[in-house]
Amino acid sequence: MRDPVTAATAPHFRIEVRTRLSTAAAVAGLCVVAALVALPWYAPRTALKDMFFVLTLIGLAQCWNLLAGYAGILSIGQQAYVGAGAYVLFALSIFLDLDPLLSIPLAGALAALLAIPTAKIIFRLNGAYLAVGTWVVAEVFRLVCAQIKSLGGGTGTSLPTDVTSGAASVRFLAETMGVRAPVARDILAYWLALTFAVGIVAACYVVLRSRQGLALAAIRDNEAASESIGIDRARTKFWVYCLASLGAGLIGALVFFQTARISPAAAYSVTDFTAYVLFVVVIGGVGTIEGPIVGALVLYLLRDQLASLGAWYLMLLGLLAVAAMLFFPRGLWGSLAERFDIHLFSTRRRLVMPRAEPSEDLQPLPHMIQEEH
Amino acid sequence: MVSGIDIVLQGVLLGGLYGLFAAGLSLIFGVMRLVNLAHGDLIVLAAFVILALVNGLGLPLPLAVVVAAVAMFVVGYVLQYVVLNRTLGRDILPPLLLTFGLSIFIQNGLLEAFTADSRRLSAGDLETASIALGGGLAVGVVPLMTFATAVAVIVALNQVFYRTAMGRAFRAVSDDPVTAQLMGIDNRRLFALAMGIAMVVATIAALFLGVRANFDPSIGPARLIFAFEAVIIGGLGSLWGTLAGGIVLGVAQTVGASISPEWQLLAGHLAFLAVLLVRPRGFFPRAID
């Protein structure tokens, strides 16, 4: 990937992206993923459901982080694509009887297509107004879905069992693993969640390491200056928005395949798909890949311990987010990374100057030697 | 024909309420470029404060509104001075996320304190009173009062903005905060004052919200969206534009509702998106942002 200009003038400096720590982290990450793939063989079904929650949250949070942390698009309406993905999945399953392995990716893709015309309209707004604009779009999606009588209108509908537990892929899984169909469905949903979460994290990493990633970092650091060095800000923002919407659509389709029950209020829930996601990114650290992962684990622990408190639990989350913004605006991981200079995902480019030869440095200059005589 | 006029008339009067929701938002944005995502929830909070004063202390409604307005002024002042001022800067992410967190906090706090039940402020006979306009047309007294109040609030805010020393300071800070500080203006105190005034307007909005319809702790975000749409349709930085935006939104909603009740909200949102397509800066833009 070395371009001719640097190659020609080479040995003065080189650009290093990988660090020893990031290599170690990559190896450890692969081990964790391998352990997670094997989870259905050694963990109980409740563990799968908990991990499903964490993984989908990581996926959504990573997408939102790409939007807000890197492209400067403050969306509080990504539930639009979660809901759209879910509704398209239900339509494909109920009307066309597609297998979930096919309909979930397709639903995500179709939801992402909706992002194209939406972006054209809402990108006329800026900053904080864009944020509320995205929310309006999500409301429009919700109200339109409530009008679709064949999908249950305002009250919603359920997935028929022949596309959930009775789907060909689920039955195949049940037979090969020797489990009941509902268990097989949970396992399939879990593996898909793992695939999406790892895929989204990997996609974010690849994007940030690419030329486009440099453009994003430049936009994040200074919008006006980024344009002056030739970055097409509007185009970069547009494709990032579409990419993040694809992620949200995929996760939305998957979440509602797992619950098998949909309603406009649930599919376009601001609390579930925006408030939690914002919390995760804020607590973990905006603008880092590690942040959303850390944040998702924190939210899982909080939910596990405190969800029974109901409204108090949500008040606490709101208060924690406020406190984090005031005192730790870089989040848990962001603060740690800054303090100790730890970067597990090597997206930074460092300039490495060749180290001067030690012998040259230490040898006394010739005229000094002469003077000693 | 008469029913057509009636629909538009009701829509205009509904626009008065949306103008009231939006006036506070517009004021804050104008002075300090802050989009307060908790604005809707603060309006609902004010409504519950009025309710608590009426039901709990037995105050008559007008007195309760005055007390609530004073209380909300203090809430706004302190909130801005202690919390929000710390996040203002070039980056808009911190204030946005902070007010979103605040919105969640207020909603669930109200839920815990007042349960999810629908409430209403009682204004006695006034609630059902109406004035006949002839030709089968009639307007309710409360909607009419809402609209008149919206106009009065905007006249008053404009007087403050263009006739007082404080208003001059507001405009100076809005135009150029750094130079304003060099001229001896204390931005932090001024922003806190602006938020306090916005909360007084929010309390007035809360009164009409509560008298006209039921409210519960969850309706804040929807009010915020209406307020925001009114501000954008009207154009940033113009209070009269904000009222005009509220009217456009109100008319779109009543026309939608006349087709089918389910279409009320959708028609409003679609009107907003349509305005965004043809006039991205709204109808009466003043500020360039």
Short mmCIF file of N, CA and C in Angstrom, two decimals, chain A residues 64 68-69 74 76 120-122 124-133 135-137 139-144 146-147 149 220-223 270-271 274-276 278 282 286 309-312 314-319 321-322 325-327 329, chain B residues 25-26 29 34-35 37 82-84 86-87 90-112 221-222 224-225 228-229 231-232 236 260 262-263 265-266 269-270 272-273 276-280 289:
data_model
loop_
_atom_site.label_atom_id
_atom_site.label_comp_id
_atom_site.label_asym_id
_atom_site.label_seq_id
_atom_site.Cartn_x
_atom_site.Cartn_y
_atom_site.Cartn_z
N TRP A 64 -23.43 4.14 15.45
CA TRP A 64 -23.71 5.50 15.89
C TRP A 64 -22.40 6.25 16.14
N ALA A 68 -21.51 9.85 14.73
CA ALA A 68 -21.34 11.02 15.58
C ALA A 68 -19.87 11.25 15.93
N GLY A 69 -19.15 10.16 16.19
CA GLY A 69 -17.78 10.30 16.65
C GLY A 69 -16.82 10.65 15.52
N LEU A 74 -24.86 14.09 14.04
CA LEU A 74 -25.50 13.78 15.32
C LEU A 74 -26.93 13.33 15.07
N ILE A 76 -30.27 11.41 16.24
CA ILE A 76 -30.98 10.74 17.33
C ILE A 76 -32.17 10.02 16.73
N LYS A 120 -30.83 12.99 1.52
CA LYS A 120 -30.96 14.16 0.64
C LYS A 120 -31.76 15.27 1.32
N ILE A 121 -32.77 14.86 2.10
CA ILE A 121 -33.62 15.87 2.75
C ILE A 121 -32.97 16.38 4.02
N ILE A 122 -32.59 15.47 4.92
CA ILE A 122 -32.17 15.95 6.25
C ILE A 122 -30.80 16.60 6.23
N ARG A 124 -29.97 18.90 4.61
CA ARG A 124 -30.15 20.34 4.45
C ARG A 124 -30.07 21.03 5.81
N LEU A 125 -30.18 20.24 6.87
CA LEU A 125 -30.05 20.80 8.22
C LEU A 125 -28.62 20.59 8.71
N ASN A 126 -28.26 21.40 9.72
CA ASN A 126 -26.90 21.30 10.25
C ASN A 126 -26.91 20.98 11.74
N GLY A 127 -25.85 20.37 12.18
CA GLY A 127 -25.58 20.23 13.61
C GLY A 127 -26.74 19.68 14.41
N ALA A 128 -27.11 20.45 15.44
CA ALA A 128 -28.14 19.99 16.36
C ALA A 128 -29.50 19.91 15.67
N TYR A 129 -29.72 20.76 14.68
CA TYR A 129 -31.00 20.70 13.99
C TYR A 129 -31.11 19.46 13.13
N LEU A 130 -29.97 19.01 12.61
CA LEU A 130 -29.96 17.74 11.90
C LEU A 130 -30.41 16.63 12.85
N ALA A 131 -29.96 16.72 14.10
CA ALA A 131 -30.30 15.70 15.08
C ALA A 131 -31.81 15.56 15.22
N VAL A 132 -32.50 16.68 15.41
CA VAL A 132 -33.94 16.58 15.58
C VAL A 132 -34.60 16.21 14.26
N GLY A 133 -33.99 16.64 13.13
CA GLY A 133 -34.51 16.26 11.81
C GLY A 133 -34.53 14.74 11.64
N TRP A 135 -34.81 12.63 13.94
CA TRP A 135 -35.86 12.14 14.83
C TRP A 135 -37.23 12.23 14.14
N VAL A 136 -37.45 13.36 13.44
CA VAL A 136 -38.71 13.54 12.71
C VAL A 136 -38.86 12.43 11.67
N VAL A 137 -37.75 12.12 10.98
CA VAL A 137 -37.81 11.05 9.98
C VAL A 137 -38.22 9.73 10.62
N GLU A 139 -39.99 9.35 13.26
CA GLU A 139 -41.42 9.45 13.57
C GLU A 139 -42.27 9.17 12.33
N VAL A 140 -41.83 9.74 11.18
CA VAL A 140 -42.57 9.52 9.94
C VAL A 140 -42.59 8.02 9.61
N PHE A 141 -41.42 7.38 9.71
CA PHE A 141 -41.34 5.93 9.44
C PHE A 141 -42.32 5.18 10.36
N ARG A 142 -42.31 5.56 11.64
CA ARG A 142 -43.16 4.87 12.61
C ARG A 142 -44.63 5.03 12.26
N LEU A 143 -45.02 6.28 11.94
CA LEU A 143 -46.43 6.54 11.65
C LEU A 143 -46.86 5.84 10.36
N VAL A 144 -45.94 5.78 9.37
CA VAL A 144 -46.27 5.09 8.12
C VAL A 144 -46.45 3.59 8.40
N ALA A 146 -47.40 2.25 11.09
CA ALA A 146 -48.66 2.06 11.83
C ALA A 146 -49.86 2.05 10.89
N GLN A 147 -49.65 2.53 9.65
CA GLN A 147 -50.74 2.55 8.68
C GLN A 147 -50.86 1.22 7.92
N LYS A 149 -51.92 -2.02 7.47
CA LYS A 149 -52.89 -2.88 8.16
C LYS A 149 -52.49 -4.35 8.10
N ARG A 220 -13.69 15.21 11.43
CA ARG A 220 -13.94 15.23 12.86
C ARG A 220 -13.13 16.33 13.53
N ASP A 221 -11.86 16.45 13.12
CA ASP A 221 -10.98 17.41 13.79
C ASP A 221 -11.30 18.85 13.40
N ASN A 222 -11.58 19.09 12.14
CA ASN A 222 -11.90 20.45 11.73
C ASN A 222 -12.61 20.43 10.38
N GLU A 223 -13.91 20.67 10.40
CA GLU A 223 -14.70 20.55 9.18
C GLU A 223 -14.23 21.50 8.09
N VAL A 270 -37.43 4.91 20.96
CA VAL A 270 -36.32 5.85 21.19
C VAL A 270 -35.45 5.36 22.34
N THR A 271 -36.08 4.81 23.38
CA THR A 271 -35.31 4.33 24.53
C THR A 271 -34.38 3.19 24.15
N THR A 274 -32.04 4.32 20.70
CA THR A 274 -31.27 5.56 20.67
C THR A 274 -30.73 5.92 22.05
N ALA A 275 -31.59 5.94 23.07
CA ALA A 275 -31.12 6.33 24.40
C ALA A 275 -30.03 5.38 24.90
N TYR A 276 -30.29 4.06 24.82
CA TYR A 276 -29.28 3.08 25.26
C TYR A 276 -28.00 3.22 24.45
N LEU A 278 -26.83 5.81 22.74
CA LEU A 278 -26.12 7.03 23.09
C LEU A 278 -25.39 6.86 24.41
N VAL A 282 -21.42 7.22 24.91
CA VAL A 282 -20.95 8.30 25.78
C VAL A 282 -20.13 7.75 26.94
N VAL A 286 -16.66 8.44 22.98
CA VAL A 286 -16.97 8.79 21.59
C VAL A 286 -15.68 8.84 20.78
N LEU A 309 -35.41 -1.83 38.92
CA LEU A 309 -35.79 -0.57 39.54
C LEU A 309 -36.70 0.27 38.63
N GLY A 310 -36.86 -0.16 37.36
CA GLY A 310 -37.79 0.54 36.46
C GLY A 310 -37.36 1.95 36.14
N ALA A 311 -38.23 2.90 36.49
CA ALA A 311 -37.97 4.29 36.14
C ALA A 311 -36.71 4.82 36.79
N TRP A 312 -36.40 4.34 38.01
CA TRP A 312 -35.18 4.79 38.69
C TRP A 312 -33.94 4.42 37.90
N LEU A 314 -33.70 4.07 34.61
CA LEU A 314 -33.54 4.98 33.47
C LEU A 314 -33.08 6.36 33.93
N MET A 315 -33.60 6.81 35.10
CA MET A 315 -33.15 8.09 35.64
C MET A 315 -31.65 8.04 35.91
N LEU A 316 -31.21 6.92 36.44
CA LEU A 316 -29.78 6.77 36.74
C LEU A 316 -28.96 6.82 35.45
N LEU A 317 -29.46 6.15 34.40
CA LEU A 317 -28.74 6.18 33.13
C LEU A 317 -28.64 7.61 32.60
N GLY A 318 -29.77 8.34 32.67
CA GLY A 318 -29.78 9.73 32.22
C GLY A 318 -28.78 10.57 33.00
N LEU A 319 -28.77 10.37 34.31
CA LEU A 319 -27.88 11.13 35.19
C LEU A 319 -26.42 10.78 34.92
N ALA A 321 -25.19 9.72 32.11
CA ALA A 321 -24.80 10.31 30.83
C ALA A 321 -24.48 11.78 31.01
N VAL A 322 -25.31 12.49 31.80
CA VAL A 322 -25.07 13.91 32.07
C VAL A 322 -23.73 14.09 32.78
N MET A 325 -20.80 13.49 30.48
CA MET A 325 -20.57 14.61 29.58
C MET A 325 -19.88 15.77 30.29
N LEU A 326 -20.19 15.94 31.58
CA LEU A 326 -19.60 17.05 32.33
C LEU A 326 -18.17 16.76 32.77
N PHE A 327 -17.95 15.55 33.26
CA PHE A 327 -16.67 15.28 33.92
C PHE A 327 -15.75 14.35 33.12
N PRO A 329 -15.88 13.77 29.38
CA PRO A 329 -16.46 13.85 28.05
C PRO A 329 -15.87 12.83 27.07
N LEU B 25 -37.63 27.65 22.86
CA LEU B 25 -36.56 26.97 22.11
C LEU B 25 -35.85 27.96 21.19
N SER B 26 -36.66 28.77 20.51
CA SER B 26 -36.14 29.75 19.55
C SER B 26 -35.27 30.78 20.27
N PHE B 29 -31.96 29.17 21.33
CA PHE B 29 -31.09 28.97 20.18
C PHE B 29 -30.54 30.30 19.69
N LEU B 34 -27.88 26.92 21.44
CA LEU B 34 -28.04 25.64 22.13
C LEU B 34 -29.38 25.04 21.73
N VAL B 35 -29.35 23.78 21.29
CA VAL B 35 -30.61 23.08 21.04
C VAL B 35 -30.89 22.21 22.24
N LEU B 37 -32.65 19.54 23.97
CA LEU B 37 -33.49 18.37 23.69
C LEU B 37 -34.43 18.06 24.85
N VAL B 82 -25.13 26.23 36.24
CA VAL B 82 -24.32 25.19 36.88
C VAL B 82 -23.93 24.09 35.90
N VAL B 83 -24.88 23.72 35.02
CA VAL B 83 -24.64 22.54 34.18
C VAL B 83 -24.33 22.90 32.73
N LEU B 84 -25.31 23.51 32.06
CA LEU B 84 -25.19 23.65 30.60
C LEU B 84 -24.04 24.56 30.17
N ARG B 86 -21.18 24.73 31.19
CA ARG B 86 -19.90 24.03 31.16
C ARG B 86 -19.68 23.30 29.85
N THR B 87 -20.76 23.08 29.10
CA THR B 87 -20.62 22.27 27.89
C THR B 87 -20.64 23.11 26.62
N ARG B 90 -17.33 24.94 20.83
CA ARG B 90 -17.39 24.70 19.39
C ARG B 90 -18.08 23.37 19.09
N ASP B 91 -17.82 22.38 19.94
CA ASP B 91 -18.38 21.06 19.72
C ASP B 91 -19.83 21.01 20.22
N ILE B 92 -20.76 20.63 19.34
CA ILE B 92 -22.16 20.63 19.76
C ILE B 92 -22.59 19.29 20.35
N LEU B 93 -21.69 18.30 20.30
CA LEU B 93 -22.04 16.97 20.82
C LEU B 93 -22.33 16.98 22.33
N PRO B 94 -21.45 17.59 23.16
CA PRO B 94 -21.72 17.53 24.61
C PRO B 94 -23.06 18.14 25.04
N PRO B 95 -23.41 19.38 24.62
CA PRO B 95 -24.71 19.90 25.08
C PRO B 95 -25.88 19.06 24.58
N LEU B 96 -25.75 18.53 23.36
CA LEU B 96 -26.85 17.74 22.80
C LEU B 96 -27.06 16.46 23.60
N LEU B 97 -25.96 15.76 23.88
CA LEU B 97 -26.08 14.51 24.62
C LEU B 97 -26.50 14.78 26.06
N LEU B 98 -26.01 15.89 26.60
CA LEU B 98 -26.35 16.21 27.98
C LEU B 98 -27.85 16.50 28.10
N THR B 99 -28.39 17.28 27.19
CA THR B 99 -29.82 17.58 27.29
C THR B 99 -30.66 16.34 26.98
N PHE B 100 -30.11 15.43 26.15
CA PHE B 100 -30.83 14.18 25.89
C PHE B 100 -30.89 13.35 27.17
N GLY B 101 -29.77 13.29 27.88
CA GLY B 101 -29.74 12.59 29.17
C GLY B 101 -30.70 13.22 30.16
N LEU B 102 -30.74 14.55 30.15
CA LEU B 102 -31.63 15.29 31.03
C LEU B 102 -33.10 14.96 30.71
N SER B 103 -33.37 14.85 29.41
CA SER B 103 -34.73 14.52 28.96
C SER B 103 -35.18 13.17 29.52
N ILE B 104 -34.29 12.17 29.42
CA ILE B 104 -34.60 10.84 29.96
C ILE B 104 -34.81 10.93 31.48
N PHE B 105 -33.94 11.71 32.12
CA PHE B 105 -34.01 11.86 33.58
C PHE B 105 -35.35 12.48 34.00
N ILE B 106 -35.73 13.59 33.36
CA ILE B 106 -36.99 14.27 33.73
C ILE B 106 -38.19 13.36 33.49
N GLN B 107 -38.21 12.73 32.29
CA GLN B 107 -39.35 11.85 31.96
C GLN B 107 -39.57 10.78 33.02
N ASN B 108 -38.47 10.11 33.39
CA ASN B 108 -38.62 9.00 34.33
C ASN B 108 -38.82 9.48 35.75
N GLY B 109 -38.27 10.66 36.04
CA GLY B 109 -38.52 11.26 37.35
C GLY B 109 -40.01 11.58 37.51
N LEU B 110 -40.60 12.16 36.48
CA LEU B 110 -42.03 12.48 36.52
C LEU B 110 -42.86 11.21 36.62
N LEU B 111 -42.41 10.18 35.88
CA LEU B 111 -43.12 8.90 35.91
C LEU B 111 -43.13 8.34 37.33
N GLU B 112 -42.00 8.45 38.01
CA GLU B 112 -41.88 7.95 39.36
C GLU B 112 -42.74 8.78 40.33
N PRO B 221 -41.13 14.52 24.47
CA PRO B 221 -40.41 14.48 23.21
C PRO B 221 -41.27 14.91 22.00
N ALA B 222 -42.53 14.51 21.98
CA ALA B 222 -43.40 14.90 20.87
C ALA B 222 -43.58 16.42 20.84
N LEU B 224 -41.40 18.56 21.92
CA LEU B 224 -40.13 19.08 21.44
C LEU B 224 -40.09 19.05 19.91
N ILE B 225 -40.56 17.95 19.34
CA ILE B 225 -40.53 17.82 17.87
C ILE B 225 -41.41 18.90 17.23
N PHE B 228 -39.66 22.22 17.54
CA PHE B 228 -38.52 22.27 16.65
C PHE B 228 -38.97 22.49 15.20
N GLU B 229 -40.04 21.78 14.81
CA GLU B 229 -40.54 21.93 13.44
C GLU B 229 -41.02 23.36 13.21
N VAL B 231 -39.92 26.06 14.66
CA VAL B 231 -38.74 26.94 14.55
C VAL B 231 -38.12 26.84 13.16
N ILE B 232 -37.96 25.63 12.66
CA ILE B 232 -37.32 25.45 11.34
C ILE B 232 -38.21 25.98 10.22
N LEU B 236 -34.73 30.27 11.32
CA LEU B 236 -34.01 30.48 12.56
C LEU B 236 -33.87 31.95 12.90
N SER B 260 -58.16 11.79 8.22
CA SER B 260 -58.25 10.62 9.09
C SER B 260 -57.49 10.96 10.36
N GLU B 262 -55.63 9.33 12.18
CA GLU B 262 -54.27 8.80 12.20
C GLU B 262 -53.30 9.68 11.42
N TRP B 263 -53.87 10.53 10.55
CA TRP B 263 -53.01 11.33 9.68
C TRP B 263 -52.58 12.64 10.30
N LEU B 265 -50.60 13.61 12.91
CA LEU B 265 -49.17 13.80 13.15
C LEU B 265 -48.37 13.66 11.87
N LEU B 266 -48.75 12.65 11.07
CA LEU B 266 -48.02 12.39 9.84
C LEU B 266 -48.06 13.61 8.92
N HIS B 269 -45.62 16.25 10.09
CA HIS B 269 -44.22 15.92 9.79
C HIS B 269 -43.93 16.06 8.30
N LEU B 270 -44.89 15.63 7.48
CA LEU B 270 -44.66 15.69 6.03
C LEU B 270 -44.59 17.15 5.57
N PHE B 272 -43.48 19.57 7.32
CA PHE B 272 -42.15 20.02 7.73
C PHE B 272 -41.08 19.59 6.73
N LEU B 273 -41.14 18.30 6.33
CA LEU B 273 -40.13 17.80 5.38
C LEU B 273 -40.28 18.49 4.03
N LEU B 276 -38.70 21.80 4.19
CA LEU B 276 -37.25 21.60 4.17
C LEU B 276 -36.74 21.41 2.75
N LEU B 277 -37.56 20.76 1.91
CA LEU B 277 -37.16 20.52 0.53
C LEU B 277 -37.16 21.80 -0.29
N VAL B 278 -38.22 22.63 -0.13
CA VAL B 278 -38.31 23.81 -0.98
C VAL B 278 -37.62 25.03 -0.36
N ARG B 279 -37.72 25.17 0.96
CA ARG B 279 -37.06 26.31 1.61
C ARG B 279 -36.28 25.83 2.81
N PRO B 280 -35.07 25.30 2.56
CA PRO B 280 -34.31 24.69 3.65
C PRO B 280 -34.06 25.63 4.82
N ASP B 289 -26.98 30.35 10.11
CA ASP B 289 -26.33 29.27 10.86
C ASP B 289 -26.36 27.99 10.06
#
